Coordinates of C-alpha atoms and ligand atoms in Angstrom, one line a residue:
X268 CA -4.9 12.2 0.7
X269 CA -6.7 13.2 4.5
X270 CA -10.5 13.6 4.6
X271 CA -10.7 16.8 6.4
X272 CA -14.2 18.9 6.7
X273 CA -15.6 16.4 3.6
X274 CA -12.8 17.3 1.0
X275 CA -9.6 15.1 0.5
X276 CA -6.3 17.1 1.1
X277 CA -2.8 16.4 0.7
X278 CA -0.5 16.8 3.8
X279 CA 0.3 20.3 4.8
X280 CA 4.2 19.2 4.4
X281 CA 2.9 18.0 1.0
X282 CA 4.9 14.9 2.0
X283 CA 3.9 11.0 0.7
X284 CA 4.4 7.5 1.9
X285 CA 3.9 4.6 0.2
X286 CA 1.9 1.0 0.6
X287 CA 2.9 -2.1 -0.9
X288 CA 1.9 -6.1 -1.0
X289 CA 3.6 -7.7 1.8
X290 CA 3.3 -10.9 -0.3
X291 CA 4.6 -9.8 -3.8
X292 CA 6.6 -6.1 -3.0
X293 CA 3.3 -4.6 -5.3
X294 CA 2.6 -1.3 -4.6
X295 CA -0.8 -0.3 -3.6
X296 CA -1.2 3.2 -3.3
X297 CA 0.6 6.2 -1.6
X298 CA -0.7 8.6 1.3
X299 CA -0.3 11.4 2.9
X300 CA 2.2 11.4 5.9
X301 CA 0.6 14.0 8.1
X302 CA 1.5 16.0 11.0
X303 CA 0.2 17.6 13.9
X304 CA -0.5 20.4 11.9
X305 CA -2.8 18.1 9.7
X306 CA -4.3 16.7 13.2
X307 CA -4.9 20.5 14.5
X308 CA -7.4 20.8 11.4
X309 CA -8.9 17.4 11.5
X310 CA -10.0 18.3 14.9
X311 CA -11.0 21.6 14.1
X312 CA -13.4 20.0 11.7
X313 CA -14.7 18.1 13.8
X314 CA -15.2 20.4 16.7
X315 CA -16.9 22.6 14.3
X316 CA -19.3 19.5 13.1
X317 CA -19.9 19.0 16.5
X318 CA -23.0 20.7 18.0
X319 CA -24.8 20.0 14.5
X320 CA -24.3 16.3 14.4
X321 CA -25.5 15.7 17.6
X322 CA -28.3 17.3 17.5
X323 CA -28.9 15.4 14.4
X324 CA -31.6 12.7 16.4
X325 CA -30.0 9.2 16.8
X326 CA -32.1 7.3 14.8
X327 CA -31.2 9.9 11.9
X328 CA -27.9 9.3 12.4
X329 CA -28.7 5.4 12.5
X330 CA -30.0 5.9 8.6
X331 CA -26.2 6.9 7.2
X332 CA -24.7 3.8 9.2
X333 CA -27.6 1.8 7.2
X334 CA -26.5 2.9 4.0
X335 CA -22.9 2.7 4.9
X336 CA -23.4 -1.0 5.9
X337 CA -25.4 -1.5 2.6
X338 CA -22.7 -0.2 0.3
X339 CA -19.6 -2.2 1.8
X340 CA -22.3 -5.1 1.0
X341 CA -22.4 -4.4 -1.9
X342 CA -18.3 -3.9 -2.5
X343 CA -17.4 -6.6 -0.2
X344 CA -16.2 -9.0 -2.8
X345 CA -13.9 -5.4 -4.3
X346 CA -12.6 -4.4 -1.0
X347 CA -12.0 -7.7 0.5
X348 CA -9.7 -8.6 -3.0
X349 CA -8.0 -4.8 -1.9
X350 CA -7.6 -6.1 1.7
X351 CA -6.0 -9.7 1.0
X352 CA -3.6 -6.9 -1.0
X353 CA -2.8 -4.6 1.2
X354 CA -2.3 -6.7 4.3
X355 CA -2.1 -10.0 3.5
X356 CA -4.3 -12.4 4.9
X357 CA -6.3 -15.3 2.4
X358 CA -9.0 -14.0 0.7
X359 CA -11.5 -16.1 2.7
X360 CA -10.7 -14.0 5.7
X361 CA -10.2 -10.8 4.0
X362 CA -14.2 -11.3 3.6
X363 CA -14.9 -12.2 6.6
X364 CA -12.8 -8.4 7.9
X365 CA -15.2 -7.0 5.5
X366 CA -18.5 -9.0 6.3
X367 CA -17.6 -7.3 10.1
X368 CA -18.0 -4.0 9.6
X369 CA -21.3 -4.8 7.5
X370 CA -22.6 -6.7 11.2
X371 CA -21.2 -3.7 13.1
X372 CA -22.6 -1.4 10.7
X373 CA -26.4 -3.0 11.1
X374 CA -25.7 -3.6 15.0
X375 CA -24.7 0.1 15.6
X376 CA -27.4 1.5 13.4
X377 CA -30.1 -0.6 15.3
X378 CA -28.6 1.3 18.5
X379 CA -30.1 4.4 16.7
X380 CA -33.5 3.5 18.1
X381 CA -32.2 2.0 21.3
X382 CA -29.2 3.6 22.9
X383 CA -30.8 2.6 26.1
X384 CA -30.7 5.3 28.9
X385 CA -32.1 4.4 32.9
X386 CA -35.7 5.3 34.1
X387 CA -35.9 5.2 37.4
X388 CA -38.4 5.9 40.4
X389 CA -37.3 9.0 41.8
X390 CA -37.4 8.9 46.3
X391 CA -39.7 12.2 46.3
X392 CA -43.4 12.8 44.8
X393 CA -44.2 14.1 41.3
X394 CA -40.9 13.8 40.4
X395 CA -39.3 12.3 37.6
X396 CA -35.4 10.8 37.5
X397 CA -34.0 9.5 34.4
X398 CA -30.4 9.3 33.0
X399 CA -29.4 10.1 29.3
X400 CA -26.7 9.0 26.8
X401 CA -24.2 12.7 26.1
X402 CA -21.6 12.3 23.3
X403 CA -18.5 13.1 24.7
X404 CA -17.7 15.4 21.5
X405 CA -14.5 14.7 18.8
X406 CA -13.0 11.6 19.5
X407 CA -9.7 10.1 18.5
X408 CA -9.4 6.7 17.2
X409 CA -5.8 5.0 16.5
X410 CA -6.1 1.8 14.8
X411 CA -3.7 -1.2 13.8
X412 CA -3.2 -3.1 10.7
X413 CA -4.3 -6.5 10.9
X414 CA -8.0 -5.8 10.8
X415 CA -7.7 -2.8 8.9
X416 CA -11.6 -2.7 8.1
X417 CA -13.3 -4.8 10.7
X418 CA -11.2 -2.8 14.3
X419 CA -11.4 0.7 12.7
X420 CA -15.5 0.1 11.9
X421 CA -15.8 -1.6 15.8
X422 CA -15.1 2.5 16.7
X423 CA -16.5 4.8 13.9
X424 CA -20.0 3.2 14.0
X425 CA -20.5 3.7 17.8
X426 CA -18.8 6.7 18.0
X427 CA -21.1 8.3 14.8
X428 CA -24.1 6.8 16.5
X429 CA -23.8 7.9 19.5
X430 CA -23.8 11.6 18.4
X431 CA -19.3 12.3 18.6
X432 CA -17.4 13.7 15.2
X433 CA -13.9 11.9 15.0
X434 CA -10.6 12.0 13.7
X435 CA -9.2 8.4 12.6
X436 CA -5.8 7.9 12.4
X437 CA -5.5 4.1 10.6
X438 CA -2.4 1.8 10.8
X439 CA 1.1 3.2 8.4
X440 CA 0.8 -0.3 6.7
X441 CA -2.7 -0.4 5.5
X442 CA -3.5 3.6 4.8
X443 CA -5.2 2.6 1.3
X444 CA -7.7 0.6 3.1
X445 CA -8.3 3.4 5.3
X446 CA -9.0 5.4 2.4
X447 CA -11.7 3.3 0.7
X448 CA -13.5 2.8 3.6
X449 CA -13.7 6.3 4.1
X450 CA -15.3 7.1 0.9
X451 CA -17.7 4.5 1.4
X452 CA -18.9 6.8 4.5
X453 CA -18.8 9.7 2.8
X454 CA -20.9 8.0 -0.1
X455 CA -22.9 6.9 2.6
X456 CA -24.2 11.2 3.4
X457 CA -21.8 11.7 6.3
X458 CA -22.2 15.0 6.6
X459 CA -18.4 17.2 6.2
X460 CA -16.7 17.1 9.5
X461 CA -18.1 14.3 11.0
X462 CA -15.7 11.9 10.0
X463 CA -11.9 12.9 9.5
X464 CA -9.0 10.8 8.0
X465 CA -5.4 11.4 8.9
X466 CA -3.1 9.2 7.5
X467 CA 0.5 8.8 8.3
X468 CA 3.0 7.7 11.2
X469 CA 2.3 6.9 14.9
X470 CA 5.0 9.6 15.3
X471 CA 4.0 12.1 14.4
X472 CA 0.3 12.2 13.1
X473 CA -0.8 9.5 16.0
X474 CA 1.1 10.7 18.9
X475 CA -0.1 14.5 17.8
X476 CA -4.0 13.2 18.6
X477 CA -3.4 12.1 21.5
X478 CA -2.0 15.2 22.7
X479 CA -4.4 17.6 21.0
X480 CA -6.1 19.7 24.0
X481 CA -10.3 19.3 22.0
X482 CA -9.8 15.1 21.8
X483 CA -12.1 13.9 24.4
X484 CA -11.4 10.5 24.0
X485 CA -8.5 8.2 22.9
X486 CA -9.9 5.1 21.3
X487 CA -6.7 3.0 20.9
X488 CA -6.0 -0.5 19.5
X489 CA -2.6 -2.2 19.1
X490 CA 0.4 -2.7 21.1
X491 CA 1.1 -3.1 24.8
X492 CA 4.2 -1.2 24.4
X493 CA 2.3 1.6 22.7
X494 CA -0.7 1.3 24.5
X495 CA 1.0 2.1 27.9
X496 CA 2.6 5.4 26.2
X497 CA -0.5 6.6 25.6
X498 CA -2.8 5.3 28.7
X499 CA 0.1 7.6 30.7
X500 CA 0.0 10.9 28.7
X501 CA -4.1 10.3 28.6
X502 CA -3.8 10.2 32.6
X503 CA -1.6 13.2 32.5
X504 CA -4.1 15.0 30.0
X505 CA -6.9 13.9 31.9
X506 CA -8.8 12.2 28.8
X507 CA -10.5 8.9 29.0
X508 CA -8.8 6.3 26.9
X509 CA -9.6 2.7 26.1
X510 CA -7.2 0.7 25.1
X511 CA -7.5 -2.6 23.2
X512 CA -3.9 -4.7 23.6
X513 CA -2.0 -7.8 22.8
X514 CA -2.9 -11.3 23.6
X515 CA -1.2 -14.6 24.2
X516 CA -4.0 -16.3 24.2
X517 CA -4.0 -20.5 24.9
X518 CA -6.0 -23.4 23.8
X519 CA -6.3 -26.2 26.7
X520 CA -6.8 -29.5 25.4
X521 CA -8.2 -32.1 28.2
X522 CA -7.7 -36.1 27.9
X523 CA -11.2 -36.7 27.2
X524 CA -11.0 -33.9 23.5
X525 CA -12.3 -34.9 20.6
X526 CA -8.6 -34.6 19.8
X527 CA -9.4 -34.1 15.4
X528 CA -11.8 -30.9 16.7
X529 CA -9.0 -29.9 18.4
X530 CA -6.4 -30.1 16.0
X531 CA -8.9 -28.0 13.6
X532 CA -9.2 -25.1 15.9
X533 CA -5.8 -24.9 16.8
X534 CA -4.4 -24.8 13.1
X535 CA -6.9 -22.3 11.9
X536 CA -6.6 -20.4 15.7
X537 CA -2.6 -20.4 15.3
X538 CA -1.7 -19.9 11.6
X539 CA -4.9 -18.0 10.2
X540 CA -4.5 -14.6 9.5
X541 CA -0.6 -16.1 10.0
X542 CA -1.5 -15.6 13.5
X543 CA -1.5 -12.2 13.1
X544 CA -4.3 -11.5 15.2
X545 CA -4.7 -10.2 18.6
X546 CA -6.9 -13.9 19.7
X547 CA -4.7 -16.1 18.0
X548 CA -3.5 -18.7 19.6
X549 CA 0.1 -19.0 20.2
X550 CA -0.1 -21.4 23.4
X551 CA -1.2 -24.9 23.4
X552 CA -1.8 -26.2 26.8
X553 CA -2.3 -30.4 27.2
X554 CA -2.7 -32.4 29.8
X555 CA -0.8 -35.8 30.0
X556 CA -3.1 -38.4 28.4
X557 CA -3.4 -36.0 25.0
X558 CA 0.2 -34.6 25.2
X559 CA 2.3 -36.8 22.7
X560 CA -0.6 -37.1 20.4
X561 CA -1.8 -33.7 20.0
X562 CA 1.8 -32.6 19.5
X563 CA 2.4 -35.2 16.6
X564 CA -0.8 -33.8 14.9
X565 CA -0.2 -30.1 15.3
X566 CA 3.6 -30.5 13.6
X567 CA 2.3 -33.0 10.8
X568 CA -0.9 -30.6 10.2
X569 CA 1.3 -27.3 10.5
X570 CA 4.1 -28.6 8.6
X571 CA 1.2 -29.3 5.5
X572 CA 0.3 -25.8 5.2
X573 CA 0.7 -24.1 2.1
X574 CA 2.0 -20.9 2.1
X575 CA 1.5 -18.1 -0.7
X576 CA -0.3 -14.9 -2.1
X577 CA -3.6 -14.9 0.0
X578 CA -5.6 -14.3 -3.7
X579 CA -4.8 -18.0 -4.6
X580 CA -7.6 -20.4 -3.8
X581 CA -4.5 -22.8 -2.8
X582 CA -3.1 -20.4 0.0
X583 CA -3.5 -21.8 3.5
X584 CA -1.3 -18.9 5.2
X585 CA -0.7 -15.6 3.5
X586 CA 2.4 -13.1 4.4
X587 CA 3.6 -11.4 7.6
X588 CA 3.1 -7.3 7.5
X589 CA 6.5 -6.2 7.0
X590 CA 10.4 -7.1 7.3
X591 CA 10.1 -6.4 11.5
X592 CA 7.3 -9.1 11.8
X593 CA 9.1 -11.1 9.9
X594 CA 12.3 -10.4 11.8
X595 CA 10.7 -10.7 15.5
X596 CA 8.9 -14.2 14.3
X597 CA 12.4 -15.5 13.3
X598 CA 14.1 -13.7 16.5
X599 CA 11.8 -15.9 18.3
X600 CA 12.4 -19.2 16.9
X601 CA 16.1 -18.0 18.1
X602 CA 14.8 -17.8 21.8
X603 CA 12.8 -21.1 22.1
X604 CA 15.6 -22.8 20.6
X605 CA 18.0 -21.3 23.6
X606 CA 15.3 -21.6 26.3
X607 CA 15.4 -25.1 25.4
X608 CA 12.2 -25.9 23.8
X609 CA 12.2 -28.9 21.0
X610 CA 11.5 -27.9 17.6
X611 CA 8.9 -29.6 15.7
X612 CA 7.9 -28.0 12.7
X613 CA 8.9 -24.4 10.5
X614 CA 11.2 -22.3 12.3
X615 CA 13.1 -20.4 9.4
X616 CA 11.8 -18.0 6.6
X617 CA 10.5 -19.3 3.1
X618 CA 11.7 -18.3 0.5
X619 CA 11.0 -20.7 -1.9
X620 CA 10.2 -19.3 -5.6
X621 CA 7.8 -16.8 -5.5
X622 CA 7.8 -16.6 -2.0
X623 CA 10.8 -14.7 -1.8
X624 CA 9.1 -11.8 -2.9
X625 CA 7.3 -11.6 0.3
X626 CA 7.3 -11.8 3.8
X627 CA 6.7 -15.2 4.4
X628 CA 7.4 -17.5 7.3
X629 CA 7.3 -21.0 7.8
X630 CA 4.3 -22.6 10.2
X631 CA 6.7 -22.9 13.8
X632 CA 5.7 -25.4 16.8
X633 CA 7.6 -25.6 19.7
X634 CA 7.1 -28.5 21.8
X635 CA 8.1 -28.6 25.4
X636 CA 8.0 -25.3 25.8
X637 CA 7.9 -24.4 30.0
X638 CA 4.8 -21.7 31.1
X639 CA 8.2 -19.3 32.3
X640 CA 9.7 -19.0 29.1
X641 CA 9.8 -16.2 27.1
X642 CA 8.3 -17.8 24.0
X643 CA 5.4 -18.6 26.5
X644 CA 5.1 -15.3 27.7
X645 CA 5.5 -12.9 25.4
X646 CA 3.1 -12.1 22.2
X647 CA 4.8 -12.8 18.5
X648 CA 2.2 -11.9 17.0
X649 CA 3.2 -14.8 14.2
X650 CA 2.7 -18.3 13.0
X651 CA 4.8 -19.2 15.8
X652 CA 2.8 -22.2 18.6
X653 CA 3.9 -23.2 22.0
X654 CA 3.1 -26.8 23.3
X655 CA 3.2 -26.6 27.3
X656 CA 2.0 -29.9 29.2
X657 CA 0.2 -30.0 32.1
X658 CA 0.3 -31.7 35.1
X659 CA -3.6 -31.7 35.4
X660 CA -6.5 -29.5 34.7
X661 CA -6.2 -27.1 37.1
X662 CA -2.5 -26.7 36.1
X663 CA -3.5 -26.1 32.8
X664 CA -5.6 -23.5 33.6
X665 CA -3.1 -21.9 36.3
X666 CA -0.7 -21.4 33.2
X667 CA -3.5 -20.4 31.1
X668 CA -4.1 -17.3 33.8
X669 CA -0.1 -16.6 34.5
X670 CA 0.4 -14.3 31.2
X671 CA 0.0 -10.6 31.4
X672 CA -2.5 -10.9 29.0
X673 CA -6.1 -12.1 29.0
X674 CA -7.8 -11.5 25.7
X675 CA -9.4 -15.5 24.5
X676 CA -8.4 -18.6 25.9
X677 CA -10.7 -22.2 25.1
X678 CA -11.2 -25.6 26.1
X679 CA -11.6 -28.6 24.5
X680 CA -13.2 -31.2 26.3
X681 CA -16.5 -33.4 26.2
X682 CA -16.8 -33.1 29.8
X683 CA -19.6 -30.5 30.7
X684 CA -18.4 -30.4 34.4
X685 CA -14.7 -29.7 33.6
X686 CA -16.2 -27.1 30.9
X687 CA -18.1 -25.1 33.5
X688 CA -15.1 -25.2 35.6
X689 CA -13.0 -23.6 33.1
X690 CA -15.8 -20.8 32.7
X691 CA -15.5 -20.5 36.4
X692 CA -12.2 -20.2 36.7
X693 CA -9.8 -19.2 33.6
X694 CA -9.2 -15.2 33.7
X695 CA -10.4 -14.0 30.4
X696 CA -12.4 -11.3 28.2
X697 CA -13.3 -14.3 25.8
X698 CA -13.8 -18.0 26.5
X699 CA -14.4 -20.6 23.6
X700 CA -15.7 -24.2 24.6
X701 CA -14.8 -26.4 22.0
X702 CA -14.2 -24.0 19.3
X703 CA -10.3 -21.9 18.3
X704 CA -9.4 -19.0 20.2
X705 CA -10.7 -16.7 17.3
X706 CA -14.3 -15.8 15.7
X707 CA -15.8 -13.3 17.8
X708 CA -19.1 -12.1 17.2
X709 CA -20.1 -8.0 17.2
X710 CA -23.2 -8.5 19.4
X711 CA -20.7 -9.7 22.4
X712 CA -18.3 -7.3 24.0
X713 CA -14.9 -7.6 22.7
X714 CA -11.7 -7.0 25.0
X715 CA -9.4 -8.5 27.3
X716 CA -8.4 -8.8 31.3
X717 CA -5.1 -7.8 32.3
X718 CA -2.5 -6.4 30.1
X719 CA -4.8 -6.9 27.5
X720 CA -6.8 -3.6 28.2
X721 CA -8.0 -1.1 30.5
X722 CA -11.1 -2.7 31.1
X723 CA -13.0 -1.1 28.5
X724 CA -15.0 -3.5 25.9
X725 CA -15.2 -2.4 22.4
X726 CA -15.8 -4.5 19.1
X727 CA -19.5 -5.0 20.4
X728 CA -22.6 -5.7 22.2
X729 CA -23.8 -3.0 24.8
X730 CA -20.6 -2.0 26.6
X731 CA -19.2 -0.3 23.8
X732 CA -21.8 2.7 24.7
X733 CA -19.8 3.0 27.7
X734 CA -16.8 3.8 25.8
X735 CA -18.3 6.3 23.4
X736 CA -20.9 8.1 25.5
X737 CA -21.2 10.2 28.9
X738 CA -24.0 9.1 31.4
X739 CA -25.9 12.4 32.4
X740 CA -28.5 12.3 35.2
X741 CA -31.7 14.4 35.3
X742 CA -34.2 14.8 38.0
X743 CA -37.6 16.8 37.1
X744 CA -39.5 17.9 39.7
X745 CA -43.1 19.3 38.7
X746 CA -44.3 19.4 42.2
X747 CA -44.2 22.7 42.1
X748 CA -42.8 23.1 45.6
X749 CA -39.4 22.9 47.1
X750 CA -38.6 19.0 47.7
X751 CA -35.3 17.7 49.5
X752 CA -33.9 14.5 48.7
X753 CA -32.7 12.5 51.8
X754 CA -34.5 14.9 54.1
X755 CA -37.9 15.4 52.9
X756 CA -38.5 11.9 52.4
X757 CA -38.6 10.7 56.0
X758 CA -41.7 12.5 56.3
X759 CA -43.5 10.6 53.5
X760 CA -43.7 7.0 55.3
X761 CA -45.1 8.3 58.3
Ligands
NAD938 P1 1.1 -0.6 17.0 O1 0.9 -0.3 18.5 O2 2.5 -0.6 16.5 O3 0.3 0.5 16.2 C1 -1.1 0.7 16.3 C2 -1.4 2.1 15.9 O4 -0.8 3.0 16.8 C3 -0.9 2.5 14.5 O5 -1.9 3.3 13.9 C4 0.3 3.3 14.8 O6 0.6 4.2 13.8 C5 -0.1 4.0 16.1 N1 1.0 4.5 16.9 C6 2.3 4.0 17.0 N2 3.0 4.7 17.9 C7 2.1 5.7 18.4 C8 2.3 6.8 19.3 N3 3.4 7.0 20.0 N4 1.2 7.6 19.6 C9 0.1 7.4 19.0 N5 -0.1 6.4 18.0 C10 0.9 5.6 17.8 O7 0.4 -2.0 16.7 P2 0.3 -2.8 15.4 O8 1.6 -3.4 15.1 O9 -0.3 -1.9 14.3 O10 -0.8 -3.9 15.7 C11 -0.5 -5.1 16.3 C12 -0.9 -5.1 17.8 O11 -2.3 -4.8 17.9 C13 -0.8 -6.4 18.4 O12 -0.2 -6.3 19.7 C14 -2.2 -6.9 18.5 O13 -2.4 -7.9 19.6 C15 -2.9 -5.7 18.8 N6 -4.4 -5.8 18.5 C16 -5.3 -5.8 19.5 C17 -6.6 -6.0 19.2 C18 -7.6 -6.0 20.3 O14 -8.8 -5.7 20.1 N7 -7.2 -6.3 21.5 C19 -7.1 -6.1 17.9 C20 -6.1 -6.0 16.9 C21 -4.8 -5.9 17.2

């Protein structure tokens, strides 16, 4: 069912789709495959919430986000078992999804008594120059799958915050999700309107939000290759759009690493979430002294994985999505093999016993992989790890930067001079010393350089304001006389 004006609705076409495990073929729940027609009174909704919500005063606002963040505390252990379900990844992470959106909910309702404007000294007497936060009015937000409660809660908290209504349009693969979180808010005292859910397909329900003439703003976070489509029809629509992209995202490993941390974070930064997420790392960059070794390690620790249905406490790596990840994983262990790169661990499907049921795919390393080729290049989005060696540390960090992506790179080293170095120099939205490529925190901004975005930061810390709010300037004169700014003021220093 959509949430449209606070009551749940089937599709106007009546029409269904369904959810299932990725890891067992389950299913979990069906939803409504919507429409623009659906989208037309989603946003009607929502522009009809509009004028009374923000008006509603911030910190009032702030309360519901409270009591939203309370009760997903208090059903983490419910939804995370739901989300390990529906998506796939190990129950231990699953929680941690969850425990995001409680952090983003208490962050963003904090805001409530901030949302910082600018007070300024104004050029001319008794006058008064400030600038204020506006809402920018209904907002759109298109989310992905692989966070399916932590991305969509990085937008609906700022954007309730900061006074906009909103239609959400979640990922095809995790609608049920989508749904539980949304009567969480409602359970919460979002008032009707505020909040709208349109589930369904990125063609049409998605692609109709975009294109509907009231959406002010286009919140969007998943692929490049969608991602583009939209950042063009948003320029030709004249909407602002933020776009949160893919990643290829690298972990450099110098000779003087404390090469077992290393090996840590890159197994949990390559294969958690089954490297499903947008910072996971799928390159490995080494210079020559740690090369050989760290290889050996990777393969040996990779090939020790166990793979299964994320609810078991003796999972390591959960599922893929669907058949097409699985597919485009395997397609790529194709490529590397042709480009030449060696082999060292995983590389085919598994389908061992129960894990034929699912989407599963063995942990893949490629050693000798070159920074040119197209398993270098191109995101997977997989459990699928390129070894690249480096000539020396500023090569490394040359083929760290020569991706059209920049979303998290890291460095291992116990050298604090080579570390600031790489802060100097690598081109990134997120830099880890010594630590994986994944684990960001919601009170830093989140996003990427490059292909990764469109320069926007969402997922955190002050900047996402930016995205969700309009800066409006006011000047108050109570001199009571007519004051000119640049011409009266010459006049004053005399
Ligand atoms: P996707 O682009 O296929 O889908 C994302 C969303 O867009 C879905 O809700 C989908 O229905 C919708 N959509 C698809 N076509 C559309 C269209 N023409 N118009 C409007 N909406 C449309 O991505 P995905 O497979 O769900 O997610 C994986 C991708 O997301 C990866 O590339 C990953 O790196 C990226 N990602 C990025 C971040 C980040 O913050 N940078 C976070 C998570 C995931």
């Amino acid at each position: 069912m959509n949430y449209i004006d606070g009551k749940w609705t089937p599709a106007q076409s009546a029409g269904t789709f369904e959810s299932f495990n990725p890891a067992t073929g389950e299913l979990i729940g069906v939803a409504a495959e919507s429409d623009a027609r659906d989208v037309a009174r989603a946003v009607d909704a929502a522009a009809r919430a509009f004028e009374k919500w923000r008006k509603t005063p911030a910190p009032r606002r702030a309360d519901i986000l409270h009591n939203a963040a309370d009760l997903i505390r208090e059903r983490k252990a419910q939804i995370g078992e739901l989300l390990t379900r529906e998506m796939g990844k190990v129950l231990p992470e699953a929680l941690g999804d969850v425990q995001e959106a409680v952090d983003m909910g208490m962050y963003m309702a904090g805001e409530g008594r901030r949302l910082n404007g600018l007070l300024v000294p104004s050029e001319l007497p008794s006058k008064w120059a400030m600038a204020v936060r506006d809402p920018l009015g209904v907002v759109g937000l298109i989310t992905p799958w692989n966070f399916p409660i932590a991305v969509p809660s990085w937008k609906i908290f700022p954007a309730l915050v900061c006074g906009n209504t909103l239609v959400w349009k979640p990922a095809e693969d995790t609608p049920v999700l989508a749904i539980e979180f949304v009567k969480l808010l409602e359970e919460a005292g979002l008032p009707p309107g505020v909040l709208n859910l349109v589930t369904g397909y990125g063609v049409p329900a998605g692609e109709a939000l975009v294109e509907h003439p009231a959406v002010k703003l286009v919140s969007f976070t998943g692929s490049n290759e969608v991602g583009k489509l939209i950042a063009v029809r948003c320029a030709q629509l004249g909407k602002r759009v933020s776009l949160e992209l893919g990643g290829k995202n690298a972990i450099i490993v110098l000779d003087d690493a404390d090469l077992d941390l290393a090996t840590d974070g890159i197994i949990w930064s390559a294969f958690g979430t089954s490297g499903q997420r947008c910072t996971a790392t799928s390159r490995v960059i080494v210079t020559p002294g740690v090369g050989s070794r760290m290889a050996e390690r990777i393969a040996d620790r990779a090939s020790k994985l166990r793979l299964g249905n994320g609810l078991l406490a003796t999972t390591d790596v959960g599922p893929l999505i669907n058949k097409a990840a699985v597919t485009k994983v395997h397609e790529y262990s194709g490529i590397g093999q042709g480009e030449g790169a060696a082999l060292l661990a995983g590389g085919d499907y598994a389908t061992e016993g129960d894990l034929a049921r699912g989407f599963f795919y063995k942990p893949t390393v490629f050693d000798r992989v070159t920074p040119n080729m197209r398993l270098a290049q191109e995101e997977i989005f997989g459990p699928s790890l390129s070894i690249i060696r480096a000539a020396s540390v500023d090569d490394a960090i040359r083929i760290n930067n020569s991706v059209n992506f920049g979303l998290s790179a890291s460095v291992y080293t116990e050298n604090v001079n080579k570390a600031f170095e790489a802060m100097r120099d690598i081109a990134t939205g997120i830099l880890y010393i010594n630590a994986g490529t994944i684990g960001s925190e919601v009170q830093l901004p989140f996003g990427g350089t490059r292909g990764t975005g469109n320069g926007h930061r969402e997922g955190g810390g002050p900047p996402v304001l930016e995205v969700f709010t309009e800066w409006k300037s006011i000047y108050v004169d109570y001199s009571g006389r007519l004051q000119r700014a640049q011409i009266d003021t010459d006049e004053l220093v005399k």
